[in-house]
mmCIF file of C-alpha atoms in Angstrom:
data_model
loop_
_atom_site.group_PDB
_atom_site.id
_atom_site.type_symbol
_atom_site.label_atom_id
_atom_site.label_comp_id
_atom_site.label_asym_id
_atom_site.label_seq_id
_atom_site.Cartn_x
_atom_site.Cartn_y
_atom_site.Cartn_z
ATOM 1 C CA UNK O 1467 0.904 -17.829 8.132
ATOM 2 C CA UNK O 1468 3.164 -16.249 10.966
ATOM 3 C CA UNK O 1469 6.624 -15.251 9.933
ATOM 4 C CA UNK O 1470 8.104 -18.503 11.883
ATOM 5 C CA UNK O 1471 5.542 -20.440 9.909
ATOM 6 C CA UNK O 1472 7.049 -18.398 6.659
ATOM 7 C CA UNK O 1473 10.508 -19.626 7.803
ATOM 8 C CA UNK O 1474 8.974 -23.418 8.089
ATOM 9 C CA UNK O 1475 7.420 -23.251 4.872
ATOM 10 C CA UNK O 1476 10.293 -22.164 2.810
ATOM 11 C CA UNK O 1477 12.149 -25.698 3.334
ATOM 12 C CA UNK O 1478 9.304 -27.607 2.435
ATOM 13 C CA UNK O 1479 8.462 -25.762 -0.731
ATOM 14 C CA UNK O 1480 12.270 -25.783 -2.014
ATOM 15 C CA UNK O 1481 11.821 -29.966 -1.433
ATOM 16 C CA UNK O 1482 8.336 -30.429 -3.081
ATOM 17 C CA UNK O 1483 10.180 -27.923 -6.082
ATOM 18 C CA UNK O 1484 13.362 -30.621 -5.831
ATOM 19 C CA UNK O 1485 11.362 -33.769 -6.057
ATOM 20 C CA UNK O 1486 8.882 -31.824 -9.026
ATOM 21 C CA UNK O 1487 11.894 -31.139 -11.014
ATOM 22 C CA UNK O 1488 13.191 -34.575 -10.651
ATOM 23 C CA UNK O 1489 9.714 -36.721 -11.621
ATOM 24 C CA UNK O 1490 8.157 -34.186 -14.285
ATOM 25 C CA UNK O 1491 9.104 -32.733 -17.310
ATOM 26 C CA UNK O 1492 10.830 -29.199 -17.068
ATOM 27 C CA UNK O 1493 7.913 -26.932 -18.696
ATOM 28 C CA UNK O 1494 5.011 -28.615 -16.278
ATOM 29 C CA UNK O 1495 3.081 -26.423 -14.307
ATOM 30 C CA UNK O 1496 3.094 -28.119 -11.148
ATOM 31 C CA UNK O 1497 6.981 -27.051 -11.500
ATOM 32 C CA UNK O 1498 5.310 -23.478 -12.207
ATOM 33 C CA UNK O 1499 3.414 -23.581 -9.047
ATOM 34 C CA UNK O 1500 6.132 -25.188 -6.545
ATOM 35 C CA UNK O 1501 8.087 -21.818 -7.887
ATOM 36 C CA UNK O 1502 5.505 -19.536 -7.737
ATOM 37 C CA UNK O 1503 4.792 -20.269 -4.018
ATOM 38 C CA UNK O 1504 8.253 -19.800 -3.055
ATOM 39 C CA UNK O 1505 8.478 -16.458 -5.184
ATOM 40 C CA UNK O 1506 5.301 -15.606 -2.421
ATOM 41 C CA UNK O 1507 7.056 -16.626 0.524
ATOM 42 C CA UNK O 1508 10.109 -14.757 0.041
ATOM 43 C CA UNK O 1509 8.157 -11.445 -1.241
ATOM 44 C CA UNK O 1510 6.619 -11.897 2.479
ATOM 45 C CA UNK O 1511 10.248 -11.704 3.898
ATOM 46 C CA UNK O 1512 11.442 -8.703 1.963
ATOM 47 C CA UNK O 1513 13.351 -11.050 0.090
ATOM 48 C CA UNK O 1514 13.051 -9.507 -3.744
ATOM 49 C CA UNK O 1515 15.769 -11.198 -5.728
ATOM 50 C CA UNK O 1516 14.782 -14.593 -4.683
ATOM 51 C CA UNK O 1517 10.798 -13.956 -5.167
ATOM 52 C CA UNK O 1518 11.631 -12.612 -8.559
ATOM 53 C CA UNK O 1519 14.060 -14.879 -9.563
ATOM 54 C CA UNK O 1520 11.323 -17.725 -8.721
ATOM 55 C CA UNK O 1521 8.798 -15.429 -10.378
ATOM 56 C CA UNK O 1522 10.413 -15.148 -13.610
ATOM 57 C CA UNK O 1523 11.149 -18.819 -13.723
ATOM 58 C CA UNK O 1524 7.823 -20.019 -13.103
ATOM 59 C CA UNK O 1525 6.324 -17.171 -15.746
ATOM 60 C CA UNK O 1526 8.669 -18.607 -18.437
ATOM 61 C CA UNK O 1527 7.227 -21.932 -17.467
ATOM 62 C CA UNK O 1528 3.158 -20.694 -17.683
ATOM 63 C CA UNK O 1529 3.565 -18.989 -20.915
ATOM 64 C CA UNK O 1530 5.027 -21.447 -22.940
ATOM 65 C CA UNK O 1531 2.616 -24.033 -21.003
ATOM 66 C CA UNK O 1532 -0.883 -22.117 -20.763
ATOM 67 C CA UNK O 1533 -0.233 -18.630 -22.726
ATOM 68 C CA UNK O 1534 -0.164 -14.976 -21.547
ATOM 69 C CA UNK O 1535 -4.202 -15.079 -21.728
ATOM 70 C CA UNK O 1536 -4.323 -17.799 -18.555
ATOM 71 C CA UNK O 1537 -5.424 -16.118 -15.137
ATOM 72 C CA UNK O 1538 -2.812 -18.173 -13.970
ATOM 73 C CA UNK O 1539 0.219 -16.475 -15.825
ATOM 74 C CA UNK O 1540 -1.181 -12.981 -15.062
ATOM 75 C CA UNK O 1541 -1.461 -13.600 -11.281
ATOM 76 C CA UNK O 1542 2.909 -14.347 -11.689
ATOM 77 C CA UNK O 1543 3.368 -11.139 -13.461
ATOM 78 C CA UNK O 1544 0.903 -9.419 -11.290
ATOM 79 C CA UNK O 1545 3.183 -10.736 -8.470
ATOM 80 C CA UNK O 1546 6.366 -9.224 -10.787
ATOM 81 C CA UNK O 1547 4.592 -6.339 -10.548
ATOM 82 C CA UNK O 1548 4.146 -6.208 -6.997
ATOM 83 C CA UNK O 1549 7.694 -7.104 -6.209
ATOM 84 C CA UNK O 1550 8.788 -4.307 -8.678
ATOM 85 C CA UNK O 1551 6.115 -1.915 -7.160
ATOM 86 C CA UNK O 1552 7.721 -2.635 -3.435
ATOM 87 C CA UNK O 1553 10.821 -1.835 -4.479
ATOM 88 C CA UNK O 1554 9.671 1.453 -6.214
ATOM 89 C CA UNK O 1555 10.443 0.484 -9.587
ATOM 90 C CA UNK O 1556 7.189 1.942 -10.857
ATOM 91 C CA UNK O 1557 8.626 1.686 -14.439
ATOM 92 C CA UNK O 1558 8.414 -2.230 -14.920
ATOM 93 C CA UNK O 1559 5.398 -2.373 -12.545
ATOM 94 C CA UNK O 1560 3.895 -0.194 -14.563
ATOM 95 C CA UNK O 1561 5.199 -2.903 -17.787
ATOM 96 C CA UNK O 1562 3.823 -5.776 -15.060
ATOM 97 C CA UNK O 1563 0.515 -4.081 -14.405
ATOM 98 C CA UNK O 1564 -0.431 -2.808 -18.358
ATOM 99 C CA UNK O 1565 0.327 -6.732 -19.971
ATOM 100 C CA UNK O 1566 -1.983 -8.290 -16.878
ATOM 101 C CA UNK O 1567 -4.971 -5.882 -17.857
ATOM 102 C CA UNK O 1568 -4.000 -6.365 -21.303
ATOM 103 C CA UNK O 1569 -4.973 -9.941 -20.489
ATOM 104 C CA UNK O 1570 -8.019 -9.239 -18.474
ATOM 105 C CA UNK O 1571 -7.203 -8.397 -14.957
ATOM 106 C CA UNK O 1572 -8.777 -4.966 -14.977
ATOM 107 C CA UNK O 1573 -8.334 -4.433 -11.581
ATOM 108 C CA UNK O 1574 -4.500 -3.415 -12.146
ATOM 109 C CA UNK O 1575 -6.118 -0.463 -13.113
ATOM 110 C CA UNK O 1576 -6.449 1.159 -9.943
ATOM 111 C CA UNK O 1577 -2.781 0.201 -9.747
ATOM 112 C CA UNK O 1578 -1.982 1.663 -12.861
ATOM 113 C CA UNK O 1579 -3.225 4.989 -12.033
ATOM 114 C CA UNK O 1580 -1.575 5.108 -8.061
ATOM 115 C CA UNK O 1581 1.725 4.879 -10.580
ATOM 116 C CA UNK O 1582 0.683 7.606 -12.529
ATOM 117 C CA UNK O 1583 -0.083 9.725 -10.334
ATOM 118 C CA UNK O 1584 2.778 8.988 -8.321
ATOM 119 C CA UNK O 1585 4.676 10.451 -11.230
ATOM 120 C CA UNK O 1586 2.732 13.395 -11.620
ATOM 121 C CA UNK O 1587 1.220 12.248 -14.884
ATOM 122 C CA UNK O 1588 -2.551 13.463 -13.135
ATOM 123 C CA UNK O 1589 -4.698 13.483 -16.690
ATOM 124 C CA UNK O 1590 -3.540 9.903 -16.941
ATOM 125 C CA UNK O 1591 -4.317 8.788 -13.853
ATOM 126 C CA UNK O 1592 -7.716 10.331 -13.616
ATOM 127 C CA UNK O 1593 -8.230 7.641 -17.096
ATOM 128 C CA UNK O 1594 -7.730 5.054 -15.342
ATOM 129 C CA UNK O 1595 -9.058 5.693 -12.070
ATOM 130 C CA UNK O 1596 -12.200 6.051 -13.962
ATOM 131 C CA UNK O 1597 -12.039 2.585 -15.561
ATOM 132 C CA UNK O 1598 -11.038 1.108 -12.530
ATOM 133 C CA UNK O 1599 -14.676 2.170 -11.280
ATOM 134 C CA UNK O 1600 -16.391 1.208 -13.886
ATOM 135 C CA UNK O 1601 -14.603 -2.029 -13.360
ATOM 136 C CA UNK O 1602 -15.950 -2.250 -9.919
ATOM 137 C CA UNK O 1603 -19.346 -0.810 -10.730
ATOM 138 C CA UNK O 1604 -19.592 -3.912 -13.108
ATOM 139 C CA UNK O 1605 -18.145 -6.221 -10.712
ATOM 140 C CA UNK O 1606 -20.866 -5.496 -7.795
ATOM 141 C CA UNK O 1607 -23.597 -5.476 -10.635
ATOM 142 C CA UNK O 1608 -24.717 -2.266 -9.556
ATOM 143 C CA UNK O 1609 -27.083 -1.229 -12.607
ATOM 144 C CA UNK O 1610 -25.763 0.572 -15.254
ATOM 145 C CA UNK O 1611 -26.305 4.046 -16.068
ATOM 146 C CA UNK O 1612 -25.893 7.395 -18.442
ATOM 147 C CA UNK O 1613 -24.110 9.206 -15.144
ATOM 148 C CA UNK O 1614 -20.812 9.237 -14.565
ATOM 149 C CA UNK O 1615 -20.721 6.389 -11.756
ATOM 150 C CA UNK O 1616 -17.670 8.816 -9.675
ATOM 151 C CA UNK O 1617 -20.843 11.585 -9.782
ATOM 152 C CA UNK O 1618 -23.613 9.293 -9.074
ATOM 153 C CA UNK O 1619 -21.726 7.600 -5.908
ATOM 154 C CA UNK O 1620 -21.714 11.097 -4.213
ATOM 155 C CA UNK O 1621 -25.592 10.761 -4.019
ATOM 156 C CA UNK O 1622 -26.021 7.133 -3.657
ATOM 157 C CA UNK O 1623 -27.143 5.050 -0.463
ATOM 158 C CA UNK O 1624 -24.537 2.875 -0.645
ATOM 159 C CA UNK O 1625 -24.581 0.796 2.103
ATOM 160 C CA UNK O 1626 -28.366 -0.111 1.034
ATOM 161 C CA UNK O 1627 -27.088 -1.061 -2.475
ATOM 162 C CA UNK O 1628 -24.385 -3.180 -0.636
ATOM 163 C CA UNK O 1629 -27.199 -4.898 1.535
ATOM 164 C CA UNK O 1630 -28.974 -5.630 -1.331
ATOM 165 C CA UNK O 1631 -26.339 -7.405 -3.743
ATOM 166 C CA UNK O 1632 -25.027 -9.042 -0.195
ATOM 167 C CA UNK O 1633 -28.944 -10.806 0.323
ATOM 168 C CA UNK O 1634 -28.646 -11.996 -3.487
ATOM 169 C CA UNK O 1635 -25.231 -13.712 -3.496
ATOM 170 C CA UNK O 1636 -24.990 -17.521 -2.443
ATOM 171 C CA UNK O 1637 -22.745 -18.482 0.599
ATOM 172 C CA UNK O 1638 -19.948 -20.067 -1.718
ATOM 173 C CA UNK O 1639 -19.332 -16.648 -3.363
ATOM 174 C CA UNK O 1640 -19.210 -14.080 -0.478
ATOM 175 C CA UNK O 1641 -15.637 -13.856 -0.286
ATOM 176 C CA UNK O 1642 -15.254 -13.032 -4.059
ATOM 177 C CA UNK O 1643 -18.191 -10.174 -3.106
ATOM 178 C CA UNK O 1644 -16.362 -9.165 -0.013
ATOM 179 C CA UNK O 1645 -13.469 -8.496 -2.044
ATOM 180 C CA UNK O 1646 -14.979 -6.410 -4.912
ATOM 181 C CA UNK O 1647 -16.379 -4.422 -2.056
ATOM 182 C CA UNK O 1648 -13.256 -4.043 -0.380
ATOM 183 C CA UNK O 1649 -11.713 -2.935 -4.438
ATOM 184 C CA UNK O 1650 -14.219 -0.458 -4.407
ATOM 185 C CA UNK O 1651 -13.374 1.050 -1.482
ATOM 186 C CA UNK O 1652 -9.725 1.555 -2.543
ATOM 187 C CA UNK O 1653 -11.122 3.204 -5.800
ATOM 188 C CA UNK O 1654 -12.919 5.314 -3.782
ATOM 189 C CA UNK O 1655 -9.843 6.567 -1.835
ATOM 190 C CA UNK O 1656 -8.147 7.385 -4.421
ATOM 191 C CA UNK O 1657 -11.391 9.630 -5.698
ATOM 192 C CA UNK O 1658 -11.481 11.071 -1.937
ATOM 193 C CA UNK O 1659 -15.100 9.709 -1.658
ATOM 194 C CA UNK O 1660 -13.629 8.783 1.841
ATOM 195 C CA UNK O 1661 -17.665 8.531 3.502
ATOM 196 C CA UNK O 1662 -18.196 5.952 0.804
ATOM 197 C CA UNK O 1663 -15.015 3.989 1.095
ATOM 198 C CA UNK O 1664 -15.379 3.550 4.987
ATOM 199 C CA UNK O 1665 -18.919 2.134 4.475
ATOM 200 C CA UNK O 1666 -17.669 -0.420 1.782
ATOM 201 C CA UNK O 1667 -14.168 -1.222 4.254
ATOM 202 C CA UNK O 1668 -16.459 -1.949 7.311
ATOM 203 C CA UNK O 1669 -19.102 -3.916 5.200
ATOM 204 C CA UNK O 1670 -16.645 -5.784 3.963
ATOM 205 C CA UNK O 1671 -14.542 -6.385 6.654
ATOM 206 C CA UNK O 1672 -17.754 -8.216 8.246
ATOM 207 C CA UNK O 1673 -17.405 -10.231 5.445
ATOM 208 C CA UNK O 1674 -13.476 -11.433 5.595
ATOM 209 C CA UNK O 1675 -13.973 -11.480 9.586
ATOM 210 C CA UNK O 1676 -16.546 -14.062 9.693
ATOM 211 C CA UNK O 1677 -14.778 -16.368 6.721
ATOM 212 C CA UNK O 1678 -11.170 -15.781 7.526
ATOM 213 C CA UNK O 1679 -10.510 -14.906 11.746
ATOM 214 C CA UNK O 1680 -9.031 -12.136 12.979
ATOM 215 C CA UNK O 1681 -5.490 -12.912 12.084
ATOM 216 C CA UNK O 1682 -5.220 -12.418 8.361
ATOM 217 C CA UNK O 1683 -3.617 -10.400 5.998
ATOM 218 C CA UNK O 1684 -6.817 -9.104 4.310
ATOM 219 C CA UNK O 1685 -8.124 -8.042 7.799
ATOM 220 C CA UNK O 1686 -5.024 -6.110 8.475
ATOM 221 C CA UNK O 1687 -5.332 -4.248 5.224
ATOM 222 C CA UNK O 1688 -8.989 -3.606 5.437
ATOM 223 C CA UNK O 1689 -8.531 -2.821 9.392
ATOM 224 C CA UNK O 1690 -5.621 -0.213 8.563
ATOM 225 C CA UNK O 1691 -7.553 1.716 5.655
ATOM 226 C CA UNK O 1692 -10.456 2.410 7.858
ATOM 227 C CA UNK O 1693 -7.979 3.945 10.452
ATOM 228 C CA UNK O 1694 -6.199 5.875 7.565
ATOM 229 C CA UNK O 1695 -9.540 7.202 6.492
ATOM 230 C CA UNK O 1696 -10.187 8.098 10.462
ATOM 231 C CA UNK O 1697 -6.855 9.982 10.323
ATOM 232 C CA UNK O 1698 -7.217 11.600 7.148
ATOM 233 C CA UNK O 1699 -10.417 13.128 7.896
ATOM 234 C CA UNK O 1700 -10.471 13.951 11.677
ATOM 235 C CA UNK O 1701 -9.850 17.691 10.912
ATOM 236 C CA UNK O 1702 -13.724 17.555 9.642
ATOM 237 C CA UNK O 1703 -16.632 18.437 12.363
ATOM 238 C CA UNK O 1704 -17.902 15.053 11.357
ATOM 239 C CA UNK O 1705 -14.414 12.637 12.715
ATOM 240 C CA UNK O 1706 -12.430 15.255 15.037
ATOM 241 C CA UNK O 1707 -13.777 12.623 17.911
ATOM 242 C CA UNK O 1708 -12.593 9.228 15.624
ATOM 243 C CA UNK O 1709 -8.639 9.226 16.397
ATOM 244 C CA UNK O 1710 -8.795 6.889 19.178
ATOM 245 C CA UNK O 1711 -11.034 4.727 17.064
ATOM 246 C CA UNK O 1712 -8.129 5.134 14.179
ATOM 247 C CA UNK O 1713 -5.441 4.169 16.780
ATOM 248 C CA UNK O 1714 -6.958 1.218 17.631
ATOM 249 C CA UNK O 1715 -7.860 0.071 14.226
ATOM 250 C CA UNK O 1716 -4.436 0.724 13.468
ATOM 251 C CA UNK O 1717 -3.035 -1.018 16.095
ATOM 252 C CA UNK O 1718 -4.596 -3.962 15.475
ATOM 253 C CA UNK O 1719 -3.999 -3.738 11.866
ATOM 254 C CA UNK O 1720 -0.221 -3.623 12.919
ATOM 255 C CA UNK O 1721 -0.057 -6.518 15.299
ATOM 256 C CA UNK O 1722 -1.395 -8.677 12.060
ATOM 257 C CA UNK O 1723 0.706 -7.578 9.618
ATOM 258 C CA UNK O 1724 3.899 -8.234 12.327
ATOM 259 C CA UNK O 1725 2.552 -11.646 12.641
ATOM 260 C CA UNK O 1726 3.423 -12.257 8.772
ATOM 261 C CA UNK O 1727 5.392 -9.716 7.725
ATOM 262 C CA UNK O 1728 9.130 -8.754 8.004
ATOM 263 C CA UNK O 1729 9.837 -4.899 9.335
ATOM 264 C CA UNK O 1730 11.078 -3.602 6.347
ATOM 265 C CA UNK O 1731 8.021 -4.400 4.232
ATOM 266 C CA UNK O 1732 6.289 -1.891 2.565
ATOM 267 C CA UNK O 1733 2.482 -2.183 4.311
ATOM 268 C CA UNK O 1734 4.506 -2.160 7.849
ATOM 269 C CA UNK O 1735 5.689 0.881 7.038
ATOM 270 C CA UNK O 1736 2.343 2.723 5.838
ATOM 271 C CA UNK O 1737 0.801 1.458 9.039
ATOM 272 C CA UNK O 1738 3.662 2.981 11.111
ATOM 273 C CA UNK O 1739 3.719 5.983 9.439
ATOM 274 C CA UNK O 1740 -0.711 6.396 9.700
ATOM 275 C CA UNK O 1741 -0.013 5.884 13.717
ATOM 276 C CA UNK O 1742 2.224 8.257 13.963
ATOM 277 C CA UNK O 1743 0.516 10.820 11.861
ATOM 278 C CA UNK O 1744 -2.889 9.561 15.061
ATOM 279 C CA UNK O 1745 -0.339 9.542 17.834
ATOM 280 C CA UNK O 1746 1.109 13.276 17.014
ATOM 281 C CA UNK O 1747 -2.394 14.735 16.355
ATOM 282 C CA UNK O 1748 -3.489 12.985 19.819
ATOM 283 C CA UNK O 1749 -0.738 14.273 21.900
ATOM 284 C CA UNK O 1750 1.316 11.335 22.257
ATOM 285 C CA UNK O 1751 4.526 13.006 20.907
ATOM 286 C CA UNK O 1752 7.097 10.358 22.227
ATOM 287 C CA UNK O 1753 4.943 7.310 20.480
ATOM 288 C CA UNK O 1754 4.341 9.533 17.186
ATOM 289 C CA UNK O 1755 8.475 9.763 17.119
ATOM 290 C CA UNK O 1756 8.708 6.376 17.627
ATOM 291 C CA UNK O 1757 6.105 5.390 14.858
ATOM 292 C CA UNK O 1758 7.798 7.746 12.581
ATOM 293 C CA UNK O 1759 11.269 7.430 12.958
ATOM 294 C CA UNK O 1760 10.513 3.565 12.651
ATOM 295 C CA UNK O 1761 8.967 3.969 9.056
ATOM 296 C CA UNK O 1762 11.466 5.544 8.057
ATOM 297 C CA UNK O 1763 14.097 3.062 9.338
ATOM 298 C CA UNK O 1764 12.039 0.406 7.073
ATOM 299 C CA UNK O 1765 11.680 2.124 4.307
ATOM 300 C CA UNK O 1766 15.630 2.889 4.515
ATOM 301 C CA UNK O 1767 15.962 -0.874 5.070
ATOM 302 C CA UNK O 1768 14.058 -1.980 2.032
ATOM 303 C CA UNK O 1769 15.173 1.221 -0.361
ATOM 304 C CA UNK O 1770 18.290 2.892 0.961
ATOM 305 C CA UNK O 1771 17.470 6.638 0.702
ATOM 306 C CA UNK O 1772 17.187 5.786 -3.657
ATOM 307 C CA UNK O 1773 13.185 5.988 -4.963
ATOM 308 C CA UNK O 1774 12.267 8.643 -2.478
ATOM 309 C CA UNK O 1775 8.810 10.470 -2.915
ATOM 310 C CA UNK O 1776 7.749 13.364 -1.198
ATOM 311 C CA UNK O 1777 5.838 11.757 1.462
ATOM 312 C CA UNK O 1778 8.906 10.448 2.344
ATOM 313 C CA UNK O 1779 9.723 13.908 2.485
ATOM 314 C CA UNK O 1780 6.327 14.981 4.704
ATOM 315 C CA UNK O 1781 7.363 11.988 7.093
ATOM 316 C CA UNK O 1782 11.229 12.911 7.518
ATOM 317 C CA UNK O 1783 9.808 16.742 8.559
ATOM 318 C CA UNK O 1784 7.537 15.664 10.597
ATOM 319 C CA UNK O 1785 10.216 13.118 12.100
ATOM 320 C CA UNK O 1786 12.489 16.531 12.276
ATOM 321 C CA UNK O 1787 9.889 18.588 14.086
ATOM 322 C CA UNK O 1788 9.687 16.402 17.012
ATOM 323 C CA UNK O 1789 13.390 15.437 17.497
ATOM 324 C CA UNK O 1790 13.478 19.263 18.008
ATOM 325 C CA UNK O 1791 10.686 19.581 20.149
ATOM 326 C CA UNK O 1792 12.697 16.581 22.201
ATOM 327 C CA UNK O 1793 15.933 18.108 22.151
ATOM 328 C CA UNK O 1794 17.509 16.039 20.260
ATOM 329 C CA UNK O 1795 18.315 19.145 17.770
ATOM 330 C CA UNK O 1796 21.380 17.019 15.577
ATOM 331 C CA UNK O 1797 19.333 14.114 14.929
ATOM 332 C CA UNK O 1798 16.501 17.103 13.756
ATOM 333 C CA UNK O 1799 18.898 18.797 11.842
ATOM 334 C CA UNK O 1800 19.821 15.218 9.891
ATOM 335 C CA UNK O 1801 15.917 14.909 9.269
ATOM 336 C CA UNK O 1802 15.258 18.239 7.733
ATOM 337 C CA UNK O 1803 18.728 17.977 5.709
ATOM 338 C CA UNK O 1804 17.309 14.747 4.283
ATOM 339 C CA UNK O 1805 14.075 16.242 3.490
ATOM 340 C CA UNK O 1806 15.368 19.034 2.179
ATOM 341 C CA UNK O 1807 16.914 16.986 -0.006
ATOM 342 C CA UNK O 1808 14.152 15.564 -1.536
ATOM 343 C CA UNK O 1809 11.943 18.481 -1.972
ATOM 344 C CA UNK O 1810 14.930 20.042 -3.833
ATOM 345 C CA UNK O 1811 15.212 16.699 -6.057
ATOM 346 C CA UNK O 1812 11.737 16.516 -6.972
ATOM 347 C CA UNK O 1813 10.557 20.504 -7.170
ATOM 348 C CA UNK O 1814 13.687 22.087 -7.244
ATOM 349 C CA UNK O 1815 15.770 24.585 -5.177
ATOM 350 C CA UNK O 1816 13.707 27.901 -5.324
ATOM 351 C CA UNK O 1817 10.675 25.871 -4.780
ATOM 352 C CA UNK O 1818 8.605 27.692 -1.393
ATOM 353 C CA UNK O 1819 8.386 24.460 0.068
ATOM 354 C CA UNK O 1820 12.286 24.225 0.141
ATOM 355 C CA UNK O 1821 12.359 27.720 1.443
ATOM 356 C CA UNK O 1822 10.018 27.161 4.196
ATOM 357 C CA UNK O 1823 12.245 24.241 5.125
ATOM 358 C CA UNK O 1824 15.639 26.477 4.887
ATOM 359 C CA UNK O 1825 13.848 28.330 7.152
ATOM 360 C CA UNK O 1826 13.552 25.242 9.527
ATOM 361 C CA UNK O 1827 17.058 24.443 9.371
ATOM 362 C CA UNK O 1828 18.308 28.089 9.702
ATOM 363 C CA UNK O 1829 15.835 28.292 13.443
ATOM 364 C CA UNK O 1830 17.261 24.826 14.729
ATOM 365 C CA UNK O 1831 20.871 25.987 13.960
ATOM 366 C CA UNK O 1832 20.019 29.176 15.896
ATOM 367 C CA UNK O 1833 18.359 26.884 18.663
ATOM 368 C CA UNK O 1834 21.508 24.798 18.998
ATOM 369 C CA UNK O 1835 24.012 28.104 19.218
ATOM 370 C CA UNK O 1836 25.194 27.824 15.643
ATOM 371 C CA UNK O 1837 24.962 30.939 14.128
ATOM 372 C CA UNK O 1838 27.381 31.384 11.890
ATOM 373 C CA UNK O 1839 26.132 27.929 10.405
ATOM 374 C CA UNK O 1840 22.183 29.548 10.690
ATOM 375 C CA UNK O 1841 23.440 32.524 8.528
ATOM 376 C CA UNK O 1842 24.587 30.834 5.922
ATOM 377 C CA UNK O 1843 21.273 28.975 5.772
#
């Protein structure tokens, strides 16, 4: 669905929820699912109060109607989640995430622990990233066994185990297989098995292309980790010739997600930011600035400067380093001052990161004949 069909389908939704509400009694779930659908289309378009107002109405609906155990009520408060985890409210997420595995959707997990360690709560994480593999260990059916399955992936032919479960499922459930695969690999990310989570991305990814064309959402996702794991590990001997393969993957990855997408959504902005992390290591200093700075505009759109994390930081420096190295030395200067801010918010003013960026400041003020300003610095 393109973001003009988005705009098409929000009409038509709001009358099939009118003429529901009208014929059927208020608690029935085909009420449920006219708001749920809506709640989806306006998450799409950034629009948060609306998809969680429709969210929380359509929950209220599905647990008094089918109970909190239903796979149907847990994919709405998944969605709550989602919404709250887009906005960076990783407290109720977190709320969101916990009831849904409560109630069986153990995949949360992996979300679960991104949260925690988001909030530096590592021991925690590490938990839960570890039942989040064993989740997807059982999932694929790999065979169980006394190892820890984190250690025994680092020897294991993957790919032929893939092959192998792939020749033994029926036609009818290789999408449900292509997406385990595809949860595996994000386990595996955030493990840093990245060898391992490329193979299961690009096995998968033959999977999604062949059942859903090369326009959909799931392709852009699975399309823009591969080039993230390109980026992240082209300083190895192994990838330092994969960037331009990253670029393009990401590339593509972005044209899909415009297609659906509004700018200020959250997975626009990760695959702005990967591209310009490829275009500055390539060379391309003008596109990596435009990349950048165009994150950061979205995630300023969506968040105001509130919820900042320090990769927010990372991007605003790097943002910062080529303004400078364009001239443009007062736009640097308001990227490092907003960076610096950050870093002093989340490790504190005598931290050496915050020194290192002092520093920064103190050379650009010199740069732009401020000294007296620099000093002070």
């Amino acid at each position: 669905t393109s973001r003009c069909e988005l705009d098409d389908a929000i009409p038509l939704f709001e009358r099939a929820l009118a003429v529901r509400r009208k014929k059927l009694v208020g608690q029935d779930t085909n009420i449920a699912s006219s708001l749920y659908n809506l709640a989806v289309v306006f998450q799409m378009k950034g629009q948060w109060n609306n998809a969680m107002r429709y969210c929380k109405e359509a929950l209220k609906i599905q647990r008094l109607s089918l109970g909190d155990d239903n796979p149907v009520t847990s994919r709405t408060l998944e969605c709550i989640g989602n919404i709250h985890k887009d906005r960076r409210d990783f407290e109720n997420a977190l709320d969101c995430f916990s009831s849904c595995v409560s109630h069986g959707n153990f995949k949360l997990q992996r979300e679960i622990a991104v949260i925690y360690q988001f909030r530096g709560e590592q021991e925690k994480a590490n938990e839960m990233f570890f039942k989040a593999t064993l989740h997807a260990w059982e999932q694929l059916g790999f065979p169980k066994s006394k190892e820890d399955p984190r250690k025994e992936m680092e020897s294991m032919d993957i790919t032929l185990m893939l092959d192998k479960r792939k020749e033994a499922t029926d036609d009818k459930d290789m999408l449900h297989l292509g997406q385990n695969i595809m949860f595996l690999g994000s386990v595996l990310i955030n493990l840093e098995h990245f060898d391992k989570a490329l193979e299961c991305y690009r096995f998968s990814n033959i999977i999604f292309q062949a059942r859903y064309g090369p326009d959909h959402l799931t392709i852009a996702e699975n399309l823009h980790q591969c080039g993230f794991i390109l980026e992240t590990l082209s300083g190895s001997p192994s990838y330092q010739n994969q960037l331009d393969e990253a670029h393009d993957l990401l590339t593509e990855a972005l044209r899909i997600r415009k297609l659906h997408l509004v700018e200020s959504h959250p997975d626009l902005e990760e695959t702005m930011l990967c591209l310009g992390r490829v275009h500055h290591k390539l060379g391309h200093r003008r596109n990596a600035l435009n990349f950048l700075t165009g994150a950061v505009r979205a995630r300023d759109a969506r968040l105001g400067r509130r919820n900042a994390r320090l990769d927010d930081a990372d991007a605003l420096l790097q943002v910062g380093q080529l303004q400078q190295q364009s001239g443009n030395l007062r736009q640097s200067l308001s990227s490092f001052e907003d960076c610096l801010h950050i870093r002093q918010e989340f490790l504190g003013q005598d931290h050496p990161s915050c020194g290192e960026l002092l520093f920064f400041i103190g050379n650009l003020l010199r740069e732009a004949g401020d000294l007296d300003l620099a000093q002070e610095r």
